[in-house]
Coordinates of C-alpha atoms in Angstrom, one line a residue:
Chain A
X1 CA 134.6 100.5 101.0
X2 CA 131.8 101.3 98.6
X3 CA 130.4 104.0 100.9
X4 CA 133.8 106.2 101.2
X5 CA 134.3 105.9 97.6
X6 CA 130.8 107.5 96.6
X7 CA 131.1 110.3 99.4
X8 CA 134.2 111.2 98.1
X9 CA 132.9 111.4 94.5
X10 CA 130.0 113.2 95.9
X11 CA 131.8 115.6 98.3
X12 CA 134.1 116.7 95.2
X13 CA 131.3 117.3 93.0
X14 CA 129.6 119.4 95.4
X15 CA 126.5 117.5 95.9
X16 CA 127.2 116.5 99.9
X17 CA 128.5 118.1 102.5
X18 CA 130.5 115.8 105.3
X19 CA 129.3 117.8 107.9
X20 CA 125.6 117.3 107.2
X21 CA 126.1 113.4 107.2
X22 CA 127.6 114.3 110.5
X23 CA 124.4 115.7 111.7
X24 CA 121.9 113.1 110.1
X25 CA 124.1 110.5 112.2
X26 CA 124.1 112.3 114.8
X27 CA 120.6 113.0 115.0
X28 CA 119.7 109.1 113.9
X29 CA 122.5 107.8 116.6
X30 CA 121.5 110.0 119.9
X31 CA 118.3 112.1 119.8
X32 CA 116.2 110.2 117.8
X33 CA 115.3 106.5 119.2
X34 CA 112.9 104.3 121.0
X35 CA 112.4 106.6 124.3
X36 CA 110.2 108.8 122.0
X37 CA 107.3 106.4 121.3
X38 CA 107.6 105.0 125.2
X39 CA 107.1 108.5 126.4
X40 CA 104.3 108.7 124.0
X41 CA 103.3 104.6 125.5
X42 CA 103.5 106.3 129.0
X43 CA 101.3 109.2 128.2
X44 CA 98.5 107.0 126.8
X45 CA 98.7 104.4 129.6
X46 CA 98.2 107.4 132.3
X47 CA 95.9 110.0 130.1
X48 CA 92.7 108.5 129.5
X49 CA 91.9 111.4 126.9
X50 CA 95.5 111.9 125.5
X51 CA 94.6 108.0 124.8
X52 CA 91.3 107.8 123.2
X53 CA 92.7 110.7 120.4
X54 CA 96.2 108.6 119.9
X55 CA 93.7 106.1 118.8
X56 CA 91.3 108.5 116.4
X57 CA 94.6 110.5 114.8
X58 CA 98.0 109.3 116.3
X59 CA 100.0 111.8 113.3
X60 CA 98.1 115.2 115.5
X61 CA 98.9 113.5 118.6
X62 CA 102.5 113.0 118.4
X63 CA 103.7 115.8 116.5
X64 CA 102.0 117.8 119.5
X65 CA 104.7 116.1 120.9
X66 CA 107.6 116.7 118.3
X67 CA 107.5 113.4 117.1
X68 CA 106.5 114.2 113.5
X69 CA 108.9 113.8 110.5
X70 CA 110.9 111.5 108.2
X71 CA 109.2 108.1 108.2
X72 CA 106.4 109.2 110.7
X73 CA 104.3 111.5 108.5
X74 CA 101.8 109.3 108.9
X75 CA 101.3 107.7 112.5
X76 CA 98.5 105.0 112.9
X77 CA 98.5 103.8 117.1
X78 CA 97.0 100.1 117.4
X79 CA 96.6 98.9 120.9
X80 CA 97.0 95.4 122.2
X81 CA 94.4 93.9 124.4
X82 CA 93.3 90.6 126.3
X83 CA 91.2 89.7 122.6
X84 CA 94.2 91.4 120.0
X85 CA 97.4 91.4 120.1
X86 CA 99.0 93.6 117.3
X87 CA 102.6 93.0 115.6
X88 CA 104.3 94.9 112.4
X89 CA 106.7 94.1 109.5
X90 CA 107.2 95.6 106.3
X91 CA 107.8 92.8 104.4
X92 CA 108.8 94.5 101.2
X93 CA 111.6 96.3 102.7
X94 CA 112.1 98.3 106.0
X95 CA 109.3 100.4 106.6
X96 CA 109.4 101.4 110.5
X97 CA 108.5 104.7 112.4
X98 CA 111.6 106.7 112.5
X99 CA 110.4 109.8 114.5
X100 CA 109.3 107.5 117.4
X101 CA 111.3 104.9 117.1
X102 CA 114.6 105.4 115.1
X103 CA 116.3 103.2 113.3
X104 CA 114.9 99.7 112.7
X105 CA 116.9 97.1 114.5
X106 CA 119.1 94.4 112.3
X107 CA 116.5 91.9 112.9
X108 CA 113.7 94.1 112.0
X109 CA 115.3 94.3 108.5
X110 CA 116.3 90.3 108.1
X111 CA 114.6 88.3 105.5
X112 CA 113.7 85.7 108.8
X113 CA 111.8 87.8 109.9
X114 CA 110.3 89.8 106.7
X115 CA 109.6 86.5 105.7
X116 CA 108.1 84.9 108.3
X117 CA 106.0 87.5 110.4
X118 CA 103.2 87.0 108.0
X119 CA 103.1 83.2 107.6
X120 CA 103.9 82.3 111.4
X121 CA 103.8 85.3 113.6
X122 CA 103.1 82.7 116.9
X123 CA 106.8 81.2 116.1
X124 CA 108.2 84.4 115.4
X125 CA 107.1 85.5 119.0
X126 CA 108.6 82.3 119.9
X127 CA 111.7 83.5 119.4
X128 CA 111.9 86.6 121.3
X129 CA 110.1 84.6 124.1
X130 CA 106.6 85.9 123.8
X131 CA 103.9 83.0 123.8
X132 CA 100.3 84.4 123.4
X133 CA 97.6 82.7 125.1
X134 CA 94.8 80.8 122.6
X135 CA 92.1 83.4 123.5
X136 CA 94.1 86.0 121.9
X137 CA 94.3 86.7 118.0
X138 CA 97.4 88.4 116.3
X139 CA 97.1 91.1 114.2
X140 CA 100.0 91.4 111.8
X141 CA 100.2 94.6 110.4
X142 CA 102.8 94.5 107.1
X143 CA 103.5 98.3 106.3
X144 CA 103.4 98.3 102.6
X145 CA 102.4 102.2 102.0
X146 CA 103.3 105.1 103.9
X147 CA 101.5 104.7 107.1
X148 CA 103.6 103.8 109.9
X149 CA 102.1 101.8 113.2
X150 CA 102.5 102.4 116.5
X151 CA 101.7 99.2 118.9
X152 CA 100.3 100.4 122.3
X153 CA 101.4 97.2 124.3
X154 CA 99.6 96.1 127.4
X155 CA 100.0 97.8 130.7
X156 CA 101.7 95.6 133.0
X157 CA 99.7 94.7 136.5
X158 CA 101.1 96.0 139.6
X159 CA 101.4 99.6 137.5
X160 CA 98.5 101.5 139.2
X161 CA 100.8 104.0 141.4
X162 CA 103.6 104.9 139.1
X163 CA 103.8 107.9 136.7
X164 CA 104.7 108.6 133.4
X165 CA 108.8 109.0 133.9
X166 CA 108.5 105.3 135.8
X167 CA 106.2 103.8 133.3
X168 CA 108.3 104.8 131.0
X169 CA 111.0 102.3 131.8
X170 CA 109.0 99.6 131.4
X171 CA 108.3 100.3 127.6
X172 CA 110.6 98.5 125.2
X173 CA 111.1 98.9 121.7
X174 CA 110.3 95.4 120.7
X175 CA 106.4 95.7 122.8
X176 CA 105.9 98.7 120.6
X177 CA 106.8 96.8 117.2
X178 CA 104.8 94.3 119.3
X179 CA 107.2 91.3 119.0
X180 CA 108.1 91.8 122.7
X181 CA 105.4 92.7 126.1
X182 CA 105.9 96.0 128.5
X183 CA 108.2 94.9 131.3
X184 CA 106.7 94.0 134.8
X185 CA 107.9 96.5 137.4
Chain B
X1 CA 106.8 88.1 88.3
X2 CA 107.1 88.3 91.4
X3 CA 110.8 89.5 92.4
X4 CA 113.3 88.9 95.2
X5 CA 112.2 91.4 97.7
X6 CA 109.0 90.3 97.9
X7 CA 109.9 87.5 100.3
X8 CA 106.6 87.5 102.9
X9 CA 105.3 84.1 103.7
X10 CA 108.7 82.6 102.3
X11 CA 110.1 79.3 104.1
X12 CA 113.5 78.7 104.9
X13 CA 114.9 81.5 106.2
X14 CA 115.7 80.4 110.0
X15 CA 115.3 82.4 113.5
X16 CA 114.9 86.0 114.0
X17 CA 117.5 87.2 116.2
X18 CA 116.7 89.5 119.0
X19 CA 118.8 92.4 119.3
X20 CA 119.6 94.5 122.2
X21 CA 117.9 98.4 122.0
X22 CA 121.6 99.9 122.3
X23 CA 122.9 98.4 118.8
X24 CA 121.8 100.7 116.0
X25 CA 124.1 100.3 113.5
X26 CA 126.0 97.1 113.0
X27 CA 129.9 98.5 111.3
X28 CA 131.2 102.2 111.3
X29 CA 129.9 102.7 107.6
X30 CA 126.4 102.2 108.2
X31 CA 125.4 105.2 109.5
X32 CA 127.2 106.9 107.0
X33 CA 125.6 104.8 104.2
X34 CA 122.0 106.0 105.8
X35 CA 123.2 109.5 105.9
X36 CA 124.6 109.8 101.8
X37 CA 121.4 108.3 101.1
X38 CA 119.5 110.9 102.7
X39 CA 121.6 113.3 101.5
X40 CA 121.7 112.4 97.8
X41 CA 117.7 112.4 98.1
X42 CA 117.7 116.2 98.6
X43 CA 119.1 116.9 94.9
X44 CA 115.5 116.3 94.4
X45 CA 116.7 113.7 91.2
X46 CA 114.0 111.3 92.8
X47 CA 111.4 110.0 94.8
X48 CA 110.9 107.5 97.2
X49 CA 109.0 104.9 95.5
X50 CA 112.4 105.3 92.7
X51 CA 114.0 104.5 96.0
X52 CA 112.7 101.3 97.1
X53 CA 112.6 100.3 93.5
X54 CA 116.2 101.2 92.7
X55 CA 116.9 98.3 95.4
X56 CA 114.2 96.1 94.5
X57 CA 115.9 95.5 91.0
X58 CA 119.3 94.5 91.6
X59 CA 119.8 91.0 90.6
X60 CA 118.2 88.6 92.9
X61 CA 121.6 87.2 93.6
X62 CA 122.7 90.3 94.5
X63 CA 119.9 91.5 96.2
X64 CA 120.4 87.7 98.5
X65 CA 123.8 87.8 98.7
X66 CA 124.1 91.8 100.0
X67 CA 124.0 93.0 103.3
X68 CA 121.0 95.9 104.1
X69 CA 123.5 99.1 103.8
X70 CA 124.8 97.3 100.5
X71 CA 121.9 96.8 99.0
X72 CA 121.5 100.5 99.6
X73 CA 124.3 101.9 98.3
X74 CA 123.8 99.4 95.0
X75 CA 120.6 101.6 94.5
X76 CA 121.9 104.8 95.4
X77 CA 124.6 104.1 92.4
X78 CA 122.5 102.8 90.0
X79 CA 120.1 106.3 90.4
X80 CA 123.2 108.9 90.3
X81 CA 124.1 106.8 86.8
X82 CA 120.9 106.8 85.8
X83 CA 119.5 110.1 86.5
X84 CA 123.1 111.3 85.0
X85 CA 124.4 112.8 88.2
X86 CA 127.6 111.0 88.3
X87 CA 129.0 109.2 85.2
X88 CA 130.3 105.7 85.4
X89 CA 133.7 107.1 84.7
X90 CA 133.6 109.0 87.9
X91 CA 132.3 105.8 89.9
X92 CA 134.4 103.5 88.3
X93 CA 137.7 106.0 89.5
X94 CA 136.5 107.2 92.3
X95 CA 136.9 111.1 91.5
X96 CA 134.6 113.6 90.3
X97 CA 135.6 115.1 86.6
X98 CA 134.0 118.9 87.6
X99 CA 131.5 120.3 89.7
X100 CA 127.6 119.1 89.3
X101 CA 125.0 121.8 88.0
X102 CA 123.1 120.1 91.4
X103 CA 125.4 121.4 93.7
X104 CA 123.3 124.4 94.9
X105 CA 120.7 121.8 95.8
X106 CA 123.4 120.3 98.5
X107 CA 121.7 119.6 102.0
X108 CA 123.9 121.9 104.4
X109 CA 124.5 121.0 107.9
X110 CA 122.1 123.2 109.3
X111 CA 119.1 122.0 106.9
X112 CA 119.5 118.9 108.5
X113 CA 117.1 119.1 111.3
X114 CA 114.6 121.0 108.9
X115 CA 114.5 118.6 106.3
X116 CA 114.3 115.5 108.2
X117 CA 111.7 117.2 110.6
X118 CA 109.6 117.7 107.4
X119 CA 109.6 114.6 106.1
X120 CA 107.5 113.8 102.9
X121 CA 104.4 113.7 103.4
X122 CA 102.3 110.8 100.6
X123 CA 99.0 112.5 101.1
X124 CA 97.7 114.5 98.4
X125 CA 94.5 116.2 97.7
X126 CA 91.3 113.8 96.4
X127 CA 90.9 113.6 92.7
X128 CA 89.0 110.0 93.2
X129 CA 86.0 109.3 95.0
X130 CA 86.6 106.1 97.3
X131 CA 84.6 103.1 96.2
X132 CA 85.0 101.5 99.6
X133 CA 84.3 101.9 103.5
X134 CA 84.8 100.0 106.3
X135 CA 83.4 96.4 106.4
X136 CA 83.0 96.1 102.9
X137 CA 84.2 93.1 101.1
X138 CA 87.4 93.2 99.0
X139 CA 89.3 91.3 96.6
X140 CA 93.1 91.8 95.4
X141 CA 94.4 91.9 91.8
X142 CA 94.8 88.0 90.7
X143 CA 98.8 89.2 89.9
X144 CA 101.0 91.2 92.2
X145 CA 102.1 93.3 89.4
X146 CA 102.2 96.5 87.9
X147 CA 99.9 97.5 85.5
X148 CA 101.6 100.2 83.8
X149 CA 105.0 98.8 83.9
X150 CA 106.1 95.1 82.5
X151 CA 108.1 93.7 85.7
X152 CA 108.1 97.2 87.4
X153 CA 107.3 98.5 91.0
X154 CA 104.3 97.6 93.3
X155 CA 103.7 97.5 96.2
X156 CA 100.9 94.2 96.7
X157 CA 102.8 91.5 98.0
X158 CA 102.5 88.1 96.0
X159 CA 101.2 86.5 98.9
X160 CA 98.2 88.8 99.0
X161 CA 97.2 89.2 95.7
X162 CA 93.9 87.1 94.6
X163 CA 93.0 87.1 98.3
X164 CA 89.8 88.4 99.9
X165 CA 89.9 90.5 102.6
X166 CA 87.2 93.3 104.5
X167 CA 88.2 97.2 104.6
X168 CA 89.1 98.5 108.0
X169 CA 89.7 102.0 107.5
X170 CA 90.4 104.7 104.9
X171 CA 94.0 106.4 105.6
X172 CA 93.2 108.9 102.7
X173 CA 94.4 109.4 99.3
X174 CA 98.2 108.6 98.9
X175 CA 100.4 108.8 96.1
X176 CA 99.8 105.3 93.9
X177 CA 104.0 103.7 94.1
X178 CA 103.1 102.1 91.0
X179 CA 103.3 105.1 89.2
X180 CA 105.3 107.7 90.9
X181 CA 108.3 105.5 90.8
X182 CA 108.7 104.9 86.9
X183 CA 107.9 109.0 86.3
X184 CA 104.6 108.6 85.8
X185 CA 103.5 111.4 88.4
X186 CA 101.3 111.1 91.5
X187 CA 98.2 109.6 90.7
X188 CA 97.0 109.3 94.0
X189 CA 94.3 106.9 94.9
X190 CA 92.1 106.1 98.0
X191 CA 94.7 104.0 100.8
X192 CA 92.6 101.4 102.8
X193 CA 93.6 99.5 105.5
X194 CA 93.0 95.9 104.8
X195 CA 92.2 92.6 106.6
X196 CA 92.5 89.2 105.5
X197 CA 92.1 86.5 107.7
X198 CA 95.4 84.5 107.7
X199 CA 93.4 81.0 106.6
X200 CA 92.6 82.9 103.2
X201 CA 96.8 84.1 102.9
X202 CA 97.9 80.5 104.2
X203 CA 97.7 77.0 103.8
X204 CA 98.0 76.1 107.5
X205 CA 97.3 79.6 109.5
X206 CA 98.7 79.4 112.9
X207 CA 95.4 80.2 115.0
X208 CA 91.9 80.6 113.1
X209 CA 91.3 84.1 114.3
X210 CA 94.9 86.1 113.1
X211 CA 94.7 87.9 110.7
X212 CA 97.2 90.5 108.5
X213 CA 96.5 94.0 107.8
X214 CA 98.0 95.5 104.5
X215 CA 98.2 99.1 103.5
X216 CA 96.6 98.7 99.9
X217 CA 95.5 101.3 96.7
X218 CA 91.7 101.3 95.5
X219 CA 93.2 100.5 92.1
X220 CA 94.2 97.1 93.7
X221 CA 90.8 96.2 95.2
X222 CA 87.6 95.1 93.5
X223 CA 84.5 94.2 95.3
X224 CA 84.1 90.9 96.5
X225 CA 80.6 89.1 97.7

């Protein structure tokens, strides 16, 4: 394997240490992931004010939060609504917001969908099982610099009593790449 | 040209798969791919935008026929060749001849959590006035290319370029990828949000109202009427 061959060049040249990967996996594999930018989803569905400055400068907002760093140096937050419903790619490589999100998912990555979330974003939904009703317009968002989005997906009716830790749950990582919706309770 | 990666609005290409939130790494040596990658980036021999173009310029074959993580490590290999930190003797045997001059540079496992809490911030400070604020009229370069470097890194996709679109915000002044990935410093420019409507990107736009939003340089732009 290609990988073991260049960490072992690498490791006997001095340049890497094994126990660092160790720790970048680690970190990529269990503490940094998708429960990050719900809890931040959460916030903004129950804090009217925590809300309104997501939107004006998402980057202050969630580092407050310690959810600043590689691939999330700078956050923009676009919310979905009755009239817009917002959806990213990067369809020149992988662009994605680490710090909030972790690692992309495999599909996230595929040509199908680099490929396609441009051109047909409707039929891309399609095939996670979203359809969007006619009076909404999509707003594909392709990531070619270094801004990263956020999608704030819909609240789900039938929410009104539950807090933060509950709403939470509801939150998926697809409805904040915004090929998926928030979960009904 | 355009080249390989730039694949957005391509046919052909099938379904997108839906994965479950669990799965983040698809074989054991993925995560380990991610992790030399990151590590190799803190020797400080390159940049980010020497990165994605490292990848972007394997053979289009190549570039089809590898998986993600492959693709990767390709670029990771061409850059240690290149920027002369591992000789294609050692790759080609699989053992280092001596100790690198870089090795003091090696990400330890405590850094970890500093450096990747860091990050790498694209902002810079202004050296270029914007030309452009929100709601004004915009046109792309007619070519999708880069205009210091024959064939080299950019990052307007073809299907964008000669398209009119409005400005929808400022994001600041970022360094230009167009330059900083061929050694050609910084140069940072104003960084717009963009919309185009997806009838002026497509022949048959799936609903007259979507639109796509790209992250694009001032240099790219021109005023439109």
């Amino acid at each position: 394997m290609r990988v073991r061959a260049l960490e072992t060049i690498l490791t006997e040249k001095g340049l890497i240490d094994p126990a660092a990967l160790d720790e970048i996996i680690d970190t990529y594999e269990n503490r940094i992931g998708p429960r990050n930018g719900a809890h931040v989803v959460a916030r903004a569905w129950s804090d009217p004010a925590f809300r309104t400055a997501l939107l004006e400068d998402a980057t202050a907002v969630v580092s407050e939060l310690g959810y600043y760093g590689r691939q999330g140096e700078h956050m923009v937050a676009v919310e979905n609504t009755d009239a817009v419903h917002n959806m990213v790619v990067c369809t020149l490589c992988s662009c994605y917001p680490w710090p909030l999100l972790g690692i992309p998912p495999g599909w996230y990555k595929s040509d199908a969908y680099r490929a396609r979330a441009v051109r047909e974003p409707r039929k891309v939904l399609a095939d996670f099982g979203v359809t969007l009703p006619e009076t909404t317009a999509v707003r594909v968002w392709d990531s070619t610099a270094e801004v990263r989005y956020l999608v704030i997906p819909q609240r789900p009716a039938g929410t009104e009593g539950m807090d933060e830790a509950a709403l939470m749950d509801l939150v998926t990582r697809d409805s904040m790449i915004g090929t998926g919706l928030a979960l009904n309770p | 040209m355009t080249r390989v990666h730039d694949m957005g609005g391509r046919f052909g290409d099938g379904a997108v798969v839906p994965e479950p939130e669990t799965e983040v790494f698809h074989a054991d040596w993925h995560p380990r791919a991610l992790a030399v990658t990151l590590a190799c980036g803190s020797l400080g021999q390159w940049n980010i935008d020497t990165s994605r173009h490292a990848r972007e310029r394997l053979a289009p074959k190549d570039y089809a026929a590898f998986s993600y993580y492959e693709k990767w490590m390709a670029g990771l290999a061409d850059m240690l060749v290149e920027k002369g930190v591992l000789t294609p003797e050692e790759l080609a045997s699989g053992h280092a001849m001596g100790t690198s001059p870089l090795a003091e540079r090696k990400m330890t496992a405590d850094a970890v959590a500093g450096v990747l809490a860091r990050g790498g911030p694209a902002d810079r400070p202004a050296q270029i006035a914007p030309s452009f604020a929100a709601g004004d009229a915009v046109r792309t370069r007619r070519h999708a290319e880069n205009a210091f470097v024959d064939g080299g890194h950019t990052r307007l996709p073809a299907y964008a370029a000669g398209a009119q679109g409005r400005i929808v915000r400022l994001h600041g002044h970022h360094v230009l990828p167009d330059a900083a990935a061929h050694g050609l410093g910084d140069r940072p420019e104003p960084l717009y949000a963009v919309a185009f409507p997806a009838s002026e990107l497509w022949a048959r736009p799936e609903h007259p109202r979507d639109e796509v939003v790209l992250d694009l340089w001032q240099s790219y732009l021109e005023p439109a009427r």
